[in-house]
Amino acid sequence: MDGGSSRLNSALMSGDPDRQVDALIELIKLGDGSAIADILPLVESGDVAVRSEAARAIGFLGAAQDSVVGPVLLRMLSDSDEMVRNEAAESLGLVRYSPAVGVLVDLLRADPSWLVRASVAEALGSYPGHGAAALVECVRDTDEYGAVRRYAIDSLGRRGELTRSEISALTEEFGRDEEIGPKVRIVAYRMGDQSQLAEISREAAQMDQEDSARLLNDIEYLLSPPVPPTLSEDSARIKSILDVVAMRWPLSERHVRNIRDKPAEVIADRSLRQLGRRFATAHAATASGDMSSPSTLSMTTRPTQIERSTRSVNASASPHGR
């Protein structure tokens, strides 16, 4: 065992929560999957921060050991603390442990924390063929928190299971919805409905700063698979939308520039989507004017965690996550 690994292992076994959390964060950065055996005992810690960071580390490092870590994460969905359950749900989106699907579907509607429900909605995007009806029901529930509904429609789009008529129906029903309208239109565009760009452009000229920041994140989302078939063709129109946002909200200029300056062939290049995710994560706080956001602190944030990078510190904010 080299000196660095020995030091981190010693920290994990120290019983000191601060040292354990720091070691877990460092292991995530190193991508050291061999540390899973040393991380698993920490899920029994009496310290909430240690348990939640252990759950997060298991997601990043344990995907190749799903039969080992899956049951552990499944148990953590019953933890008394919402942040532990939240991290466990997120990690199950990375580990893709199929026996967890039924529990995730139930928690989408039953967990008392909207933060957890939003993470569950996102995680279900990794389990195509399961839970589609529950996700659609969530999207249609106007009493549900806006963030949860947005992750639900996002997952339906990523799974690629909606038919053209189904997404058209959702767009017709919720395209003007204050909470999820832009996200529904982005998903419809991803599925080939180019007409949605005109609506998005019109709405961008009227959005407040928070909604504009969310729209930028949604446009970044288009960099991840499945890439819209007309993305290169529509690059000029997309850039015009970005220009409108930058003109109206100068704090968003840096985020906008990182998208706008990419040529069409780069925007459509899936091999560079990780770069797009890194930009989105690093600049989401700048775009929203919140420089205290965790999204500015670490490049190890999950690729699809753009919006949740701020929601975890605002879990007690308005019921619609706005």
GROMACS .gro file of C-alpha atoms in nm:
model
  322
    1MET     CA    1   0.000   0.000   0.000
    2ASP     CA    2   0.153   0.338  -0.095
    3GLY     CA    3   0.183   0.624   0.149
    4GLY     CA    4  -0.118   0.813   0.018
    5SER     CA    5  -0.348   0.514   0.033
    6SER     CA    6  -0.222   0.425   0.378
    7ARG     CA    7  -0.292   0.778   0.499
    8LEU     CA    8  -0.646   0.776   0.363
    9ASN     CA    9  -0.716   0.431   0.501
   10SER     CA   10  -0.594   0.546   0.840
   11ALA     CA   11  -0.826   0.846   0.822
   12LEU     CA   12  -1.125   0.626   0.732
   13MET     CA   13  -1.056   0.409   1.036
   14SER     CA   14  -0.975   0.696   1.271
   15GLY     CA   15  -1.323   0.744   1.416
   16ASP     CA   16  -1.282   1.119   1.361
   17PRO     CA   17  -1.577   1.236   1.145
   18ASP     CA   18  -1.388   1.533   1.002
   19ARG     CA   19  -1.095   1.319   0.891
   20GLN     CA   20  -1.329   1.052   0.755
   21VAL     CA   21  -1.526   1.301   0.545
   22ASP     CA   22  -1.208   1.459   0.410
   23ALA     CA   23  -1.071   1.115   0.319
   24LEU     CA   24  -1.393   1.019   0.142
   25ILE     CA   25  -1.385   1.337  -0.064
   26GLU     CA   26  -1.025   1.274  -0.160
   27LEU     CA   27  -1.098   0.914  -0.259
   28ILE     CA   28  -1.378   1.035  -0.486
   29LYS     CA   29  -1.135   1.274  -0.654
   30LEU     CA   30  -0.884   0.993  -0.697
   31GLY     CA   31  -1.148   0.756  -0.835
   32ASP     CA   32  -1.006   0.478  -0.618
   33GLY     CA   33  -1.260   0.196  -0.646
   34SER     CA   34  -1.034  -0.035  -0.447
   35ALA     CA   35  -1.128   0.161  -0.135
   36ILE     CA   36  -1.489   0.039  -0.136
   37ALA     CA   37  -1.422  -0.231   0.125
   38ASP     CA   38  -1.287   0.034   0.361
   39ILE     CA   39  -1.573   0.273   0.291
   40LEU     CA   40  -1.864   0.035   0.349
   41PRO     CA   41  -1.831   0.022   0.730
   42LEU     CA   42  -1.879   0.399   0.745
   43VAL     CA   43  -2.243   0.370   0.642
   44GLU     CA   44  -2.305   0.261   1.003
   45SER     CA   45  -2.144   0.577   1.145
   46GLY     CA   46  -2.338   0.775   1.401
   47ASP     CA   47  -2.236   1.093   1.219
   48VAL     CA   48  -2.476   1.209   0.948
   49ALA     CA   49  -2.202   1.380   0.745
   50VAL     CA   50  -1.996   1.061   0.739
   51ARG     CA   51  -2.292   0.844   0.637
   52SER     CA   52  -2.401   1.079   0.361
   53GLU     CA   53  -2.047   1.122   0.222
   54ALA     CA   54  -1.996   0.746   0.238
   55ALA     CA   55  -2.313   0.697   0.034
   56ARG     CA   56  -2.187   0.951  -0.218
   57ALA     CA   57  -1.847   0.783  -0.240
   58ILE     CA   58  -2.008   0.445  -0.294
   59GLY     CA   59  -2.193   0.585  -0.594
   60PHE     CA   60  -1.882   0.729  -0.753
   61LEU     CA   61  -1.654   0.438  -0.679
   62GLY     CA   62  -1.873   0.131  -0.660
   63ALA     CA   63  -2.051   0.108  -0.996
   64ALA     CA   64  -1.844  -0.196  -1.093
   65GLN     CA   65  -1.944  -0.371  -0.770
   66ASP     CA   66  -2.321  -0.326  -0.787
   67SER     CA   67  -2.401  -0.661  -0.628
   68VAL     CA   68  -2.192  -0.561  -0.327
   69VAL     CA   69  -2.282  -0.195  -0.284
   70GLY     CA   70  -2.639  -0.206  -0.416
   71PRO     CA   71  -2.791  -0.371  -0.107
   72VAL     CA   72  -2.606  -0.123   0.114
   73LEU     CA   73  -2.745   0.177  -0.074
   74LEU     CA   74  -3.088   0.021  -0.072
   75ARG     CA   75  -3.082   0.003   0.309
   76MET     CA   76  -2.964   0.363   0.326
   77LEU     CA   77  -3.283   0.476   0.155
   78SER     CA   78  -3.446   0.410   0.495
   79ASP     CA   79  -3.204   0.629   0.691
   80SER     CA   80  -3.365   0.875   0.931
   81ASP     CA   81  -3.172   1.166   0.779
   82GLU     CA   82  -3.285   1.316   0.448
   83MET     CA   83  -2.933   1.398   0.329
   84VAL     CA   84  -2.825   1.036   0.371
   85ARG     CA   85  -3.131   0.917   0.182
   86ASN     CA   86  -3.065   1.181  -0.081
   87GLU     CA   87  -2.706   1.066  -0.141
   88ALA     CA   88  -2.815   0.701  -0.145
   89ALA     CA   89  -3.077   0.777  -0.411
   90GLU     CA   90  -2.826   0.968  -0.622
   91SER     CA   91  -2.575   0.686  -0.595
   92LEU     CA   92  -2.832   0.431  -0.705
   93GLY     CA   93  -2.860   0.637  -1.023
   94LEU     CA   94  -2.492   0.567  -1.083
   95VAL     CA   95  -2.468   0.210  -0.956
   96ARG     CA   96  -2.788   0.096  -1.133
   97TYR     CA   97  -2.884  -0.180  -0.894
   98SER     CA   98  -3.201  -0.322  -1.049
   99PRO     CA   99  -3.352  -0.463  -0.725
  100ALA     CA  100  -3.377  -0.102  -0.602
  101VAL     CA  101  -3.625   0.003  -0.870
  102GLY     CA  102  -3.939  -0.084  -0.678
  103VAL     CA  103  -3.825   0.105  -0.369
  104LEU     CA  104  -3.726   0.408  -0.577
  105VAL     CA  105  -4.067   0.414  -0.747
  106ASP     CA  106  -4.238   0.405  -0.409
  107LEU     CA  107  -4.018   0.679  -0.264
  108LEU     CA  108  -4.086   0.907  -0.560
  109ARG     CA  109  -4.428   0.969  -0.409
  110ALA     CA  110  -4.380   0.865  -0.047
  111ASP     CA  111  -4.058   1.016   0.087
  112PRO     CA  112  -4.141   1.317   0.307
  113SER     CA  113  -3.843   1.516   0.175
  114TRP     CA  114  -3.879   1.690  -0.161
  115LEU     CA  115  -3.500   1.685  -0.184
  116VAL     CA  116  -3.500   1.306  -0.172
  117ARG     CA  117  -3.792   1.279  -0.413
  118ALA     CA  118  -3.604   1.496  -0.663
  119SER     CA  119  -3.297   1.270  -0.638
  120VAL     CA  120  -3.516   0.963  -0.677
  121ALA     CA  121  -3.675   1.116  -0.988
  122GLU     CA  122  -3.330   1.169  -1.132
  123ALA     CA  123  -3.208   0.821  -1.036
  124LEU     CA  124  -3.501   0.659  -1.214
  125GLY     CA  125  -3.362   0.802  -1.536
  126SER     CA  126  -3.098   0.528  -1.512
  127TYR     CA  127  -3.356   0.247  -1.509
  128PRO     CA  128  -3.531   0.246  -1.849
  129GLY     CA  129  -3.828   0.016  -1.865
  130HIS     CA  130  -3.922   0.079  -1.502
  131GLY     CA  131  -4.125   0.348  -1.332
  132ALA     CA  132  -4.233   0.543  -1.640
  133ALA     CA  133  -4.591   0.571  -1.522
  134ALA     CA  134  -4.478   0.700  -1.183
  135LEU     CA  135  -4.256   0.962  -1.348
  136VAL     CA  136  -4.539   1.080  -1.574
  137GLU     CA  137  -4.771   1.098  -1.273
  138CYS     CA  138  -4.509   1.305  -1.093
  139VAL     CA  139  -4.479   1.547  -1.386
  140ARG     CA  140  -4.855   1.594  -1.389
  141ASP     CA  141  -4.882   1.653  -1.014
  142THR     CA  142  -4.910   2.030  -0.988
  143ASP     CA  143  -4.895   2.004  -0.607
  144GLU     CA  144  -4.546   1.851  -0.625
  145TYR     CA  145  -4.239   2.068  -0.584
  146GLY     CA  146  -4.114   2.216  -0.910
  147ALA     CA  147  -3.767   2.064  -0.878
  148VAL     CA  148  -3.910   1.713  -0.842
  149ARG     CA  149  -4.128   1.754  -1.150
  150ARG     CA  150  -3.836   1.890  -1.352
  151TYR     CA  151  -3.619   1.591  -1.266
  152ALA     CA  152  -3.905   1.358  -1.353
  153ILE     CA  153  -3.947   1.501  -1.705
  154ASP     CA  154  -3.570   1.511  -1.745
  155SER     CA  155  -3.548   1.139  -1.664
  156LEU     CA  156  -3.827   1.055  -1.904
  157GLY     CA  157  -3.635   1.241  -2.175
  158ARG     CA  158  -3.304   1.070  -2.096
  159ARG     CA  159  -3.465   0.727  -2.102
  160GLY     CA  160  -3.600   0.789  -2.451
  161GLU     CA  161  -3.921   0.601  -2.380
  162LEU     CA  162  -4.176   0.873  -2.450
  163THR     CA  163  -4.344   0.854  -2.788
  164ARG     CA  164  -4.376   1.165  -3.001
  165SER     CA  165  -4.748   1.182  -2.920
  166GLU     CA  166  -4.682   1.148  -2.546
  167ILE     CA  167  -4.429   1.430  -2.534
  168SER     CA  168  -4.658   1.640  -2.754
  169ALA     CA  169  -4.939   1.586  -2.505
  170LEU     CA  170  -4.715   1.686  -2.215
  171THR     CA  171  -4.598   1.994  -2.405
  172GLU     CA  172  -4.954   2.094  -2.480
  173GLU     CA  173  -5.052   2.042  -2.118
  174PHE     CA  174  -4.749   2.191  -1.942
  175GLY     CA  175  -4.556   2.399  -2.196
  176ARG     CA  176  -4.684   2.715  -2.025
  177ASP     CA  177  -4.645   2.574  -1.677
  178GLU     CA  178  -4.451   2.821  -1.464
  179GLU     CA  179  -4.257   2.547  -1.288
  180ILE     CA  180  -4.168   2.299  -1.563
  181GLY     CA  181  -4.264   2.453  -1.898
  182PRO     CA  182  -3.910   2.528  -2.025
  183LYS     CA  183  -3.788   2.183  -1.920
  184VAL     CA  184  -4.077   2.013  -2.100
  185ARG     CA  185  -3.996   2.212  -2.414
  186ILE     CA  186  -3.627   2.123  -2.393
  187VAL     CA  187  -3.716   1.753  -2.369
  188ALA     CA  188  -3.956   1.786  -2.662
  189TYR     CA  189  -3.681   1.954  -2.865
  190ARG     CA  190  -3.437   1.678  -2.774
  191MET     CA  191  -3.688   1.432  -2.919
  192GLY     CA  192  -3.695   1.619  -3.251
  193ASP     CA  193  -3.957   1.894  -3.216
  194GLN     CA  194  -3.767   2.194  -3.354
  195SER     CA  195  -4.069   2.421  -3.312
  196GLN     CA  196  -3.998   2.433  -2.939
  197LEU     CA  197  -3.694   2.655  -2.993
  198ALA     CA  198  -3.915   2.942  -3.106
  199GLU     CA  199  -4.118   2.915  -2.786
  200ILE     CA  200  -3.805   2.889  -2.573
  201SER     CA  201  -3.663   3.198  -2.745
  202ARG     CA  202  -3.981   3.394  -2.677
  203GLU     CA  203  -3.987   3.289  -2.313
  204ALA     CA  204  -3.616   3.362  -2.262
  205ALA     CA  205  -3.686   3.730  -2.328
  206GLN     CA  206  -3.924   3.737  -2.032
  207MET     CA  207  -3.761   3.506  -1.775
  208ASP     CA  208  -3.636   3.631  -1.442
  209GLN     CA  209  -3.275   3.568  -1.343
  210GLU     CA  210  -3.335   3.239  -1.164
  211ASP     CA  211  -3.538   3.091  -1.449
  212SER     CA  212  -3.276   3.214  -1.697
  213ALA     CA  213  -3.002   3.037  -1.502
  214ARG     CA  214  -3.210   2.721  -1.508
  215LEU     CA  215  -3.258   2.756  -1.885
  216LEU     CA  216  -2.882   2.776  -1.934
  217ASN     CA  217  -2.846   2.453  -1.742
  218ASP     CA  218  -3.116   2.297  -1.959
  219ILE     CA  219  -2.928   2.400  -2.273
  220GLU     CA  220  -2.610   2.246  -2.131
  221TYR     CA  221  -2.815   1.934  -2.074
  222LEU     CA  222  -2.853   1.905  -2.450
  223LEU     CA  223  -2.484   1.813  -2.464
  224SER     CA  224  -2.550   1.482  -2.291
  225PRO     CA  225  -2.688   1.177  -2.473
  226PRO     CA  226  -2.913   1.133  -2.652
  227VAL     CA  227  -2.796   1.441  -2.845
  228PRO     CA  228  -3.084   1.605  -3.037
  229PRO     CA  229  -3.063   1.514  -3.406
  230THR     CA  230  -3.089   1.879  -3.514
  231LEU     CA  231  -2.847   2.030  -3.262
  232SER     CA  232  -2.583   2.132  -3.519
  233GLU     CA  233  -2.848   2.264  -3.757
  234ASP     CA  234  -3.001   2.475  -3.480
  235SER     CA  235  -2.679   2.602  -3.325
  236ALA     CA  236  -2.728   2.960  -3.450
  237ARG     CA  237  -3.078   2.976  -3.303
  238ILE     CA  238  -2.958   2.832  -2.975
  239LYS     CA  239  -2.677   3.086  -2.961
  240SER     CA  240  -2.929   3.366  -3.016
  241ILE     CA  241  -3.119   3.243  -2.710
  242LEU     CA  242  -2.796   3.249  -2.512
  243ASP     CA  243  -2.727   3.604  -2.631
  244VAL     CA  244  -3.066   3.717  -2.502
  245VAL     CA  245  -2.995   3.569  -2.159
  246ALA     CA  246  -2.648   3.725  -2.144
  247MET     CA  247  -2.781   4.067  -2.243
  248ARG     CA  248  -3.056   4.060  -1.981
  249TRP     CA  249  -2.851   3.908  -1.700
  250PRO     CA  250  -2.482   4.010  -1.711
  251LEU     CA  251  -2.393   3.771  -1.426
  252SER     CA  252  -2.467   3.485  -1.664
  253GLU     CA  253  -2.217   3.602  -1.928
  254ARG     CA  254  -1.940   3.364  -1.828
  255HIS     CA  255  -2.169   3.062  -1.837
  256VAL     CA  256  -2.321   3.175  -2.165
  257ARG     CA  257  -1.980   3.233  -2.321
  258ASN     CA  258  -1.869   2.879  -2.245
  259ILE     CA  259  -2.163   2.748  -2.445
  260ARG     CA  260  -2.193   3.013  -2.714
  261ASP     CA  261  -1.832   3.006  -2.826
  262LYS     CA  262  -1.839   2.640  -2.920
  263PRO     CA  263  -1.882   2.587  -3.298
  264ALA     CA  264  -2.178   2.377  -3.408
  265GLU     CA  265  -1.972   2.067  -3.468
  266VAL     CA  266  -1.833   2.090  -3.114
  267ILE     CA  267  -2.176   2.140  -2.961
  268ALA     CA  268  -2.294   1.821  -3.128
  269ASP     CA  269  -1.982   1.622  -3.043
  270ARG     CA  270  -2.072   1.371  -2.774
  271SER     CA  271  -1.709   1.315  -2.692
  272LEU     CA  272  -1.697   1.668  -2.543
  273ARG     CA  273  -2.014   1.642  -2.336
  274GLN     CA  274  -1.816   1.591  -2.017
  275LEU     CA  275  -1.652   1.928  -2.077
  276GLY     CA  276  -1.995   2.080  -2.109
  277ARG     CA  277  -2.100   1.921  -1.782
  278ARG     CA  278  -1.793   2.056  -1.606
  279PHE     CA  279  -1.865   2.407  -1.734
  280ALA     CA  280  -2.230   2.380  -1.626
  281THR     CA  281  -2.136   2.262  -1.278
  282ALA     CA  282  -1.864   2.522  -1.231
  283HIS     CA  283  -2.074   2.815  -1.350
  284ALA     CA  284  -2.428   2.733  -1.234
  285ALA     CA  285  -2.378   2.943  -0.921
  286THR     CA  286  -2.237   3.234  -1.122
  287ALA     CA  287  -2.534   3.225  -1.357
  288SER     CA  288  -2.778   3.241  -1.066
  289GLY     CA  289  -2.573   3.498  -0.874
  290ASP     CA  290  -2.516   3.257  -0.583
  291MET     CA  291  -2.144   3.241  -0.527
  292SER     CA  292  -2.189   3.028  -0.215
  293SER     CA  293  -2.332   2.740  -0.413
  294PRO     CA  294  -2.159   2.404  -0.366
  295SER     CA  295  -2.138   2.388  -0.745
  296THR     CA  296  -1.840   2.623  -0.727
  297LEU     CA  297  -1.653   2.407  -0.480
  298SER     CA  298  -1.592   2.076  -0.651
  299MET     CA  299  -1.560   1.935  -1.001
  300THR     CA  300  -1.662   1.595  -0.865
  301THR     CA  301  -2.030   1.695  -0.870
  302ARG     CA  302  -2.243   1.441  -1.052
  303PRO     CA  303  -2.294   1.526  -1.420
  304THR     CA  304  -2.668   1.564  -1.382
  305GLN     CA  305  -2.653   1.740  -1.049
  306ILE     CA  306  -2.651   2.090  -1.189
  307GLU     CA  307  -2.972   2.211  -1.030
  308ARG     CA  308  -2.934   2.003  -0.716
  309SER     CA  309  -2.596   2.163  -0.645
  310THR     CA  310  -2.793   2.456  -0.503
  311ARG     CA  311  -3.111   2.282  -0.391
  312SER     CA  312  -2.938   2.089  -0.109
  313VAL     CA  313  -2.849   2.414   0.065
  314ASN     CA  314  -3.200   2.547   0.010
  315ALA     CA  315  -3.398   2.242   0.120
  316SER     CA  316  -3.615   2.457   0.340
  317ALA     CA  317  -3.680   2.716   0.069
  318SER     CA  318  -4.010   2.774  -0.111
  319PRO     CA  319  -4.218   2.463  -0.180
  320HIS     CA  320  -4.166   2.489  -0.553
  321GLY     CA  321  -3.788   2.504  -0.543
  322ARG     CA  322  -3.787   2.839  -0.720
   0.00000   0.00000   0.00000
